[in-house]
Coordinates of C-alpha atoms and ligand atoms in Angstrom, one line a residue:
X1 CA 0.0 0.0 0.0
X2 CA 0.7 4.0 -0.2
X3 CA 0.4 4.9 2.7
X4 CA 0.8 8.9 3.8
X5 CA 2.3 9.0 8.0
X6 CA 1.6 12.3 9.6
X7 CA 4.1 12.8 11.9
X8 CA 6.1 10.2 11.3
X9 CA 9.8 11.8 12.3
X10 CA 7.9 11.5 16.0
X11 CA 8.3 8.5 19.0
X12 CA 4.9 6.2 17.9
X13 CA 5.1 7.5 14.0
X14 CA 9.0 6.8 12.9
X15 CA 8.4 3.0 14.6
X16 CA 5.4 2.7 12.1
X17 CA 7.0 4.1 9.6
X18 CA 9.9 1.5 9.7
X19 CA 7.6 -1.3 10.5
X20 CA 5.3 -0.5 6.7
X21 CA 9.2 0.1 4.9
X22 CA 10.1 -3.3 6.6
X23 CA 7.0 -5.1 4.9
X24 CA 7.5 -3.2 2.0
X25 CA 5.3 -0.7 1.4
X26 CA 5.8 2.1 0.1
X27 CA 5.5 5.4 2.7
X28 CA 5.5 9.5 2.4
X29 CA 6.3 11.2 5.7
X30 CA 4.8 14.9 6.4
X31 CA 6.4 16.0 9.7
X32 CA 6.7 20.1 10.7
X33 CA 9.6 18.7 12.8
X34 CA 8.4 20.5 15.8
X35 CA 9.2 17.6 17.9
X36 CA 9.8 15.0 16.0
X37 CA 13.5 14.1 14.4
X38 CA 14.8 14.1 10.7
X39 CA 16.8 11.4 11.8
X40 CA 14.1 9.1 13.0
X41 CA 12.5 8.7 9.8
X42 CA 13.4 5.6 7.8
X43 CA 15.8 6.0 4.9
X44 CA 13.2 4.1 2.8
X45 CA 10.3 6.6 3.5
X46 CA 10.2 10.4 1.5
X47 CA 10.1 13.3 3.6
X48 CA 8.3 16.4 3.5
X49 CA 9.0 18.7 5.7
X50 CA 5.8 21.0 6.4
X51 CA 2.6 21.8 8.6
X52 CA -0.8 19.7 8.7
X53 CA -2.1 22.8 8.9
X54 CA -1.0 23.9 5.6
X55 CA -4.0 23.5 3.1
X56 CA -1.5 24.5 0.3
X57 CA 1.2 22.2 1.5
X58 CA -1.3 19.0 2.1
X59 CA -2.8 19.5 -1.7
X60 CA 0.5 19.6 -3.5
X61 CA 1.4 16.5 -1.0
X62 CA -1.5 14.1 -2.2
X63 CA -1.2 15.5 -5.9
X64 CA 2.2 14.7 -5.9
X65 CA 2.7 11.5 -3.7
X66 CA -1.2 10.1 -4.3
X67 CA -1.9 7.2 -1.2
X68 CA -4.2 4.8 -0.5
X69 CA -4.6 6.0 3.2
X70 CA -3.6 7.7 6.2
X71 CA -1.8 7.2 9.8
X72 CA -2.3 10.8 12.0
X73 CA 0.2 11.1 14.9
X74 CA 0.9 14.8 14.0
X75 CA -0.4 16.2 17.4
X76 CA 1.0 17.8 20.7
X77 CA 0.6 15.8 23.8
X78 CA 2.2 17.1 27.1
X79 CA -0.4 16.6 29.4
X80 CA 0.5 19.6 31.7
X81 CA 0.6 22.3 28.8
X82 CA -2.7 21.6 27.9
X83 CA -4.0 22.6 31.1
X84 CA -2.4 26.3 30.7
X85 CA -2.3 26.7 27.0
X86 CA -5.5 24.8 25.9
X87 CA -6.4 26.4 22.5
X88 CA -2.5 25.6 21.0
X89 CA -4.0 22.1 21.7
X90 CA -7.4 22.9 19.9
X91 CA -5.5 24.6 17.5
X92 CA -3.0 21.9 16.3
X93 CA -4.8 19.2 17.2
X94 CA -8.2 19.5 16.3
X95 CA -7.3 22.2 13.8
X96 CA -4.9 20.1 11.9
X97 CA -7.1 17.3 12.1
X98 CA -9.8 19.4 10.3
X99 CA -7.4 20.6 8.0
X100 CA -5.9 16.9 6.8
X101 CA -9.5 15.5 6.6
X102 CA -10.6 18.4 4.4
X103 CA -7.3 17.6 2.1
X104 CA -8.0 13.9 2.1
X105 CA -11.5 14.4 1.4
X106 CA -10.7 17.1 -1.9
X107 CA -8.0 14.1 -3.2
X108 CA -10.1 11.0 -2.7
X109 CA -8.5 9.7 0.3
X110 CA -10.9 7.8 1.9
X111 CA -9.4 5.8 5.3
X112 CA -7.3 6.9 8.3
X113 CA -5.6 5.4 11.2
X114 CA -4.9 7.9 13.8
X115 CA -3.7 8.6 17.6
X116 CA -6.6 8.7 20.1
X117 CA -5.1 8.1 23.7
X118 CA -6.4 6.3 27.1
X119 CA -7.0 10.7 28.1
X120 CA -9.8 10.3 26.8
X121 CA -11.1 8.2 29.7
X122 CA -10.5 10.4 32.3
X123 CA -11.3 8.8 36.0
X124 CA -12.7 5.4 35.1
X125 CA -15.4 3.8 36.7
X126 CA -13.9 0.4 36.5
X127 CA -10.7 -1.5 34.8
X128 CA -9.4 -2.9 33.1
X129 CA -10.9 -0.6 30.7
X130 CA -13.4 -1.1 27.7
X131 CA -14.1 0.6 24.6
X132 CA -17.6 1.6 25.8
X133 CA -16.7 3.1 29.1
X134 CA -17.8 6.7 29.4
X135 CA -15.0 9.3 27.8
X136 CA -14.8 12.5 30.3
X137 CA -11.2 13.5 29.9
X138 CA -9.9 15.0 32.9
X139 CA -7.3 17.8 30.9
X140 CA -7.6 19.9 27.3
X141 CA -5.2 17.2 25.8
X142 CA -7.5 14.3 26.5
X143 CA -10.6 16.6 25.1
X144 CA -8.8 17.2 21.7
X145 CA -8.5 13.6 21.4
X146 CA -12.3 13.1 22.1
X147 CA -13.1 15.8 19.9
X148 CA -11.1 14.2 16.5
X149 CA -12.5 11.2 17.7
X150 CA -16.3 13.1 17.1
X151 CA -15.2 14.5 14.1
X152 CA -14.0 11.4 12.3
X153 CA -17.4 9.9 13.3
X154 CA -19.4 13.2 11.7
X155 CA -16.8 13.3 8.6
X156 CA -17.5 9.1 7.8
X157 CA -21.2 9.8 7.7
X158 CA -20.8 12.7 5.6
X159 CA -17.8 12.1 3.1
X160 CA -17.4 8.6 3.7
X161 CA -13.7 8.2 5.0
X162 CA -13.3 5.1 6.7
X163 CA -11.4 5.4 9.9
X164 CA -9.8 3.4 13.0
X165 CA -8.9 5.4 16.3
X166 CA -6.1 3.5 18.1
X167 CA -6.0 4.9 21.8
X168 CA -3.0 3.8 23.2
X169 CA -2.4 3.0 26.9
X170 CA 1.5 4.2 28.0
X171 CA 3.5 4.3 24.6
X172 CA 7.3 3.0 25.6
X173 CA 10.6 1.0 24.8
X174 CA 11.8 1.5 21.5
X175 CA 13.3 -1.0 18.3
X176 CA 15.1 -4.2 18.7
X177 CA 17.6 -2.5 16.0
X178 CA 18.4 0.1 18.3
X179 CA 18.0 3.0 15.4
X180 CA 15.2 4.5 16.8
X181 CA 13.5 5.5 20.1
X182 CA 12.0 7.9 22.5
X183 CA 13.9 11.5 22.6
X184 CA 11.2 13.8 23.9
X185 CA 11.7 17.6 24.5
X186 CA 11.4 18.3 27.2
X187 CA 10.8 14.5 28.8
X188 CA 7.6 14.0 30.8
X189 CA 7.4 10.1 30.8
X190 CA 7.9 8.1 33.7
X191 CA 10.3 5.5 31.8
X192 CA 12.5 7.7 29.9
X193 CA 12.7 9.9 33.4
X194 CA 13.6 7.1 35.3
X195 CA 16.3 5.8 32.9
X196 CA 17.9 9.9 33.1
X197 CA 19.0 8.5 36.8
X198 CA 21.5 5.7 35.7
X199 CA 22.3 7.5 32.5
X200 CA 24.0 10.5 35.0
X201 CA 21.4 12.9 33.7
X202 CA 20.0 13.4 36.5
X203 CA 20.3 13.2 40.1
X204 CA 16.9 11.3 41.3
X205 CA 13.4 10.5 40.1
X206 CA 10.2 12.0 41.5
X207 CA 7.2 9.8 42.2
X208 CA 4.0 12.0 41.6
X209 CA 1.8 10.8 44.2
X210 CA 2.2 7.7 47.2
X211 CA -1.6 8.4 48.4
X212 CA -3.6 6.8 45.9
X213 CA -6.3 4.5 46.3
X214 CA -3.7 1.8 44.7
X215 CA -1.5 -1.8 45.6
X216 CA 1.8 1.2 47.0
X217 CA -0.2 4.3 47.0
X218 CA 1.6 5.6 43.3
X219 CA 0.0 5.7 40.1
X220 CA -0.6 2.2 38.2
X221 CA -0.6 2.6 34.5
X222 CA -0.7 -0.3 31.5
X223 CA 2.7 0.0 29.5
X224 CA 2.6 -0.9 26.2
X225 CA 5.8 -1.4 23.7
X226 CA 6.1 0.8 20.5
X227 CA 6.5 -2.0 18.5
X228 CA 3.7 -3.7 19.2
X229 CA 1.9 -0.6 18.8
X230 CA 3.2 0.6 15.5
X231 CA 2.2 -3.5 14.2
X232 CA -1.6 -2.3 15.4
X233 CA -1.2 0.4 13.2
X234 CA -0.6 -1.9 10.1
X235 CA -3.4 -4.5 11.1
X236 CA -6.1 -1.1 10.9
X237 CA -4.7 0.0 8.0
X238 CA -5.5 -3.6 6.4
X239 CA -8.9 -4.1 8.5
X240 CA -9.7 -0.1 6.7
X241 CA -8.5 -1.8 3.1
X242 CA -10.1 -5.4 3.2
X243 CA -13.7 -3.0 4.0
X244 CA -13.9 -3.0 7.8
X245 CA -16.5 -0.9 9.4
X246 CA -15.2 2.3 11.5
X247 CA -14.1 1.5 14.8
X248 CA -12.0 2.2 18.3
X249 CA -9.5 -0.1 19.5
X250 CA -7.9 0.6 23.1
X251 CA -4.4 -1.0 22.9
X252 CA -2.7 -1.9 26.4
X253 CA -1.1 -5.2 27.8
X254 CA -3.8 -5.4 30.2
X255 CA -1.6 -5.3 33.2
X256 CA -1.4 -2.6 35.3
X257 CA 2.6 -1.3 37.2
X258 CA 2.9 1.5 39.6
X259 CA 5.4 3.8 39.6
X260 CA 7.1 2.0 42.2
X261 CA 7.3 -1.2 40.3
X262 CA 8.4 0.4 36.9
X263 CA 11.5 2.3 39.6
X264 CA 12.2 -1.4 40.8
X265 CA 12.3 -2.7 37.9
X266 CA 14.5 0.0 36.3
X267 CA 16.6 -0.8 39.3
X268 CA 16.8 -4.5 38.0
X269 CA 17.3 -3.5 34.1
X270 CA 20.1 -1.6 34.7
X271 CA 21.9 -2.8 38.1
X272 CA 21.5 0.8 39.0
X273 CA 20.5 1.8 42.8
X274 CA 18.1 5.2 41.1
X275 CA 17.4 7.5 43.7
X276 CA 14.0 8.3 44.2
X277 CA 11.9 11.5 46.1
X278 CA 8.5 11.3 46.8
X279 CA 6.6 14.7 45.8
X280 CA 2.7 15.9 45.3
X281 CA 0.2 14.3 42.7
X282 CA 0.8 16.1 39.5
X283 CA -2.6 17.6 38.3
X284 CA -5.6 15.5 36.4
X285 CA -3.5 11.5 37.1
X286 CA -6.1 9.5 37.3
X287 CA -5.4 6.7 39.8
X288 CA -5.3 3.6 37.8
X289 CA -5.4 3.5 33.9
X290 CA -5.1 -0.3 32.6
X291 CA -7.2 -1.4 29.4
X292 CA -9.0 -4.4 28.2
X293 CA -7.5 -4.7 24.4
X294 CA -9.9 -7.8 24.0
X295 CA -11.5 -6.1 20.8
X296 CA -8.3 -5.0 19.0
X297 CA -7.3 -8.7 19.4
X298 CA -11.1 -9.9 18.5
X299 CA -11.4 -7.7 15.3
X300 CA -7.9 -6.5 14.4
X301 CA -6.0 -10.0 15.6
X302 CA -3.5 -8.0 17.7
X303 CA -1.3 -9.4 19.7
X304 CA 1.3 -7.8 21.8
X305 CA 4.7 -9.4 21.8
X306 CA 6.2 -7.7 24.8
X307 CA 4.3 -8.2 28.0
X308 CA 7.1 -8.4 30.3
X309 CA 7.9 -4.9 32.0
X310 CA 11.9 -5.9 32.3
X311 CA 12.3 -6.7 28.7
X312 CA 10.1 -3.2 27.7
X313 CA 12.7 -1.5 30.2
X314 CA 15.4 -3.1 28.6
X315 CA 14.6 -1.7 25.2
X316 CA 13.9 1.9 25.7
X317 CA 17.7 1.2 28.3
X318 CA 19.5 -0.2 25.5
X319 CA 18.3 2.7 23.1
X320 CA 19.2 5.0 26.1
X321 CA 22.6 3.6 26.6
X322 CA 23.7 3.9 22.7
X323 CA 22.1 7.4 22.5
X324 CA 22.4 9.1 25.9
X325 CA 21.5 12.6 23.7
X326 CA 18.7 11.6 21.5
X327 CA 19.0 11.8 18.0
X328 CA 21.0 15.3 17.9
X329 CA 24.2 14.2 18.7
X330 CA 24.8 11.6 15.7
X331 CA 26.0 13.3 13.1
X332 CA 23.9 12.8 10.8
X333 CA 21.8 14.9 8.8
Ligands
LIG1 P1 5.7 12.9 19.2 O1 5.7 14.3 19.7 O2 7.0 12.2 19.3 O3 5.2 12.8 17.7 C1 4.3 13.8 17.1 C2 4.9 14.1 15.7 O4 4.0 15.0 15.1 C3 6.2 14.9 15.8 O5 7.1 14.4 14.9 C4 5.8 16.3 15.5 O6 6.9 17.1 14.9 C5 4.7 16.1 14.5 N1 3.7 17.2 14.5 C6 3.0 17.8 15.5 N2 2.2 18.8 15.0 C7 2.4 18.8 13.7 C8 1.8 19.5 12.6 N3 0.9 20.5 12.9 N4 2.2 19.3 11.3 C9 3.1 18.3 11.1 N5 3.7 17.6 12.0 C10 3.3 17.8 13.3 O7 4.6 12.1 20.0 P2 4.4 10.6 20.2 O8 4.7 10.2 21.6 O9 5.0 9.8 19.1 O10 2.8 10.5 20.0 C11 2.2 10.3 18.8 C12 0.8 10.4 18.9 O11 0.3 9.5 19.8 C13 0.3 11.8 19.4 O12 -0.9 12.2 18.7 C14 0.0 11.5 20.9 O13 -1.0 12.4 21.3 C15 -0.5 10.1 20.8 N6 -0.3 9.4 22.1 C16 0.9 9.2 22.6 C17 1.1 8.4 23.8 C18 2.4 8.2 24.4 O14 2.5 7.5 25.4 N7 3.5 8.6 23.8 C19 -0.1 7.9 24.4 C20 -1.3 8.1 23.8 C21 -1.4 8.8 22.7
LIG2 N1 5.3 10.0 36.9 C1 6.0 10.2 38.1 N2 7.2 10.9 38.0 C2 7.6 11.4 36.8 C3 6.8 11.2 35.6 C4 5.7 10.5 35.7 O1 5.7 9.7 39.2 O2 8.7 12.0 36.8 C5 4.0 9.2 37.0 C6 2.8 10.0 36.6 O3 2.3 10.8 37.6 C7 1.9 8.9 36.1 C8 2.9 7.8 35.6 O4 4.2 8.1 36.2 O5 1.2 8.4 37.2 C9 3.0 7.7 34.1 O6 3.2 9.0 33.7 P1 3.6 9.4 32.2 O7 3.8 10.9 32.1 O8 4.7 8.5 31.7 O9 2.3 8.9 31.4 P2 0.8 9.4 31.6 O10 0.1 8.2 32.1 O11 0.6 10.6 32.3 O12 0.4 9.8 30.1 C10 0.6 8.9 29.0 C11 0.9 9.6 27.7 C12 -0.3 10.5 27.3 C13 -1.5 9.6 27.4 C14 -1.7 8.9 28.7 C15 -2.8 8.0 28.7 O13 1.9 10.5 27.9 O14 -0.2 11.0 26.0 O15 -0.5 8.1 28.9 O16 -2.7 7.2 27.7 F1 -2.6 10.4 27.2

């Protein structure tokens, strides 16, 4: 397939991207960079370098690279900023959703896989998590996701563009090949925070919380690796092509880890000791967040390969390790 990856120089998008090179199809990559990587895009995929937002730069895009669908990361997705700066996140997120769809719709391109996120959930009633529990995100970030979510829905009954939301649990590790990985800036992820310790980047970790209504008091979350994500993002693209019906998949391992254990673990990974301080909840955590992924293994035939939290740890370490400054500091263009 042609396949079109908005933001694909990003942490989820540049693990597709390698995963539909690898299987050989053929992929166009429209990143504005603004935190994704140059370097993190696949040598087999073409780059352009532009804005979602850009109705002139997505028409010349699908006239000259024409695609048989669509995978949407291109979004911001800092939890915290969203709270004080909520229309940049209505305005990139929603608004360059709006923007592609319109651009899709004027060159024919009718399906789309795209990043929805367990924010939209907010506090749930009960876990693990199903696709029909209530959505009342708890933070701006969360709504945007709720609100593309909408809008697909609306834009299918209207212009008939097929589309799969994927809302992903706690995106982390990175590539066996070691190429590719998570270099966020600035870092808000527990993992990649954790792994800053042993890496001498930083002195301790903070835990966000020890008084919640969980197994140690901290936050339990359901970590999922980004290559089993990116390989959900190939099996919606082929559900969308072989005429699957619309649909929202949560993807997760189903197990939940609190912050303690993923520290613990850390400690394990990388026969580091990790210094840890306890400080205040950070604003709109829900307690628990772990999802039942039943229906993206029912319908799409997922499966996720890494369920183990040592050997996800040991991925996102050994990409760490290798590249201690991200992709910046490789020398390459
Ligand atoms: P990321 O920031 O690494 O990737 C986003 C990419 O989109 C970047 O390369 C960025 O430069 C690009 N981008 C942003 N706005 C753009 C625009 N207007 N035009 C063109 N490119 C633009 O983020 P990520 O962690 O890879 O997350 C990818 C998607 O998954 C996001 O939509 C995010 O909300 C969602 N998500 C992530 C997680 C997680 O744990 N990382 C969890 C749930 C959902
Ligand atoms: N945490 C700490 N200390 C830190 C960083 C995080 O204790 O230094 C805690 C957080 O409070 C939270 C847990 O570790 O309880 C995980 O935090 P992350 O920031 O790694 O992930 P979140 O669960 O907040 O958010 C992630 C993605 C969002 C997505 C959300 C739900 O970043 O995009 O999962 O899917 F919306």
């Amino acid at each position: 397939m042609r396949i079109l990856v908005a933001g694909g120089a990003g942490y989820i998008g540049s693990h597709v991207v390698k995963a539909l090179c690898n299987r050989g199809d053929s992929v166009v990559v429209a990143d504005n960079l603004v935190t994704g990587h140059r370097q993190a895009v696949d040598r087999r995929a073409k780059f352009y370098q532009g804005d979602i937002r850009d109705h002139g730069f997505l028409s010349a895009l699908f006239q000259a690279e024409p695609v048989d669908g669509v995978i949407h990361f291109a979004a911001y997705s800092l939890v915290g900023e969203s709270v004080t700066a909520p229309l940049k996140y209505y305005e990139n997120n929603v608004g360059g959703t709006r923007v592609l769809l319109e651009e899709m719709i004027r060159a024919g391109v009718k399906k789309i896989v795209f990043s929805s996120s367990a924010a939209v959930y907010g506090q749930p009633e009960q876990v693990p998590i199903e696709e029909t529990a209530p959505t009342c995100p708890t933070n701006p970030y969360g709504e945007t996701k709720r609100v593309m979510e909408q809008m697909f829905r609306w834009a299918e009954q209207a212009y008939g563009v097929g589309f799969v939301s994927l809302r992903y649990f706690n995106a982390c590790g990175a590539e066996e090949g070691g190429a590719i990985g998570e270099d966020h800036r600035p870092e808000s992820h527990l993992i990649p925070l954790v792994l800053q310790v042993p890496l001498g980047k930083r002195a301790k970790v903070s835990i966000f919380g020890t008084d919640y209504p969980t197994k140690d008091g901290t936050c339990v979350r359901d970590y999922i690796h980004v290559t089993d994500l990116a390989q959900a993002h190939l099996l919606a693209m082929d559900y969308l092509a072989q005429g699957g019906k619309s649909d929202i998949f949560n993807l997760g391992n189903g197990v939940g880890f609190s912050v303690r254990e993923v520290i613990e673990t850390a400690r394990r990974v990388t026969g580091h000791p990790i210094d840890e301080e306890e400080s205040g909840r950070r604003a709109g955590d829900p307690a628990v967040l772990v999802a039942s992924s039943q229906k993206a293994r029912a319908v799409l035939g997922w499966t996720s390969c890494h369920t183990a939290l040592d050997d996800i740890i040991a991925s996102a370490w050994a990409w760490h390790q290798a590249h201690p400054n991200g992709f910046e500091e490789e020398g390459r263009s």
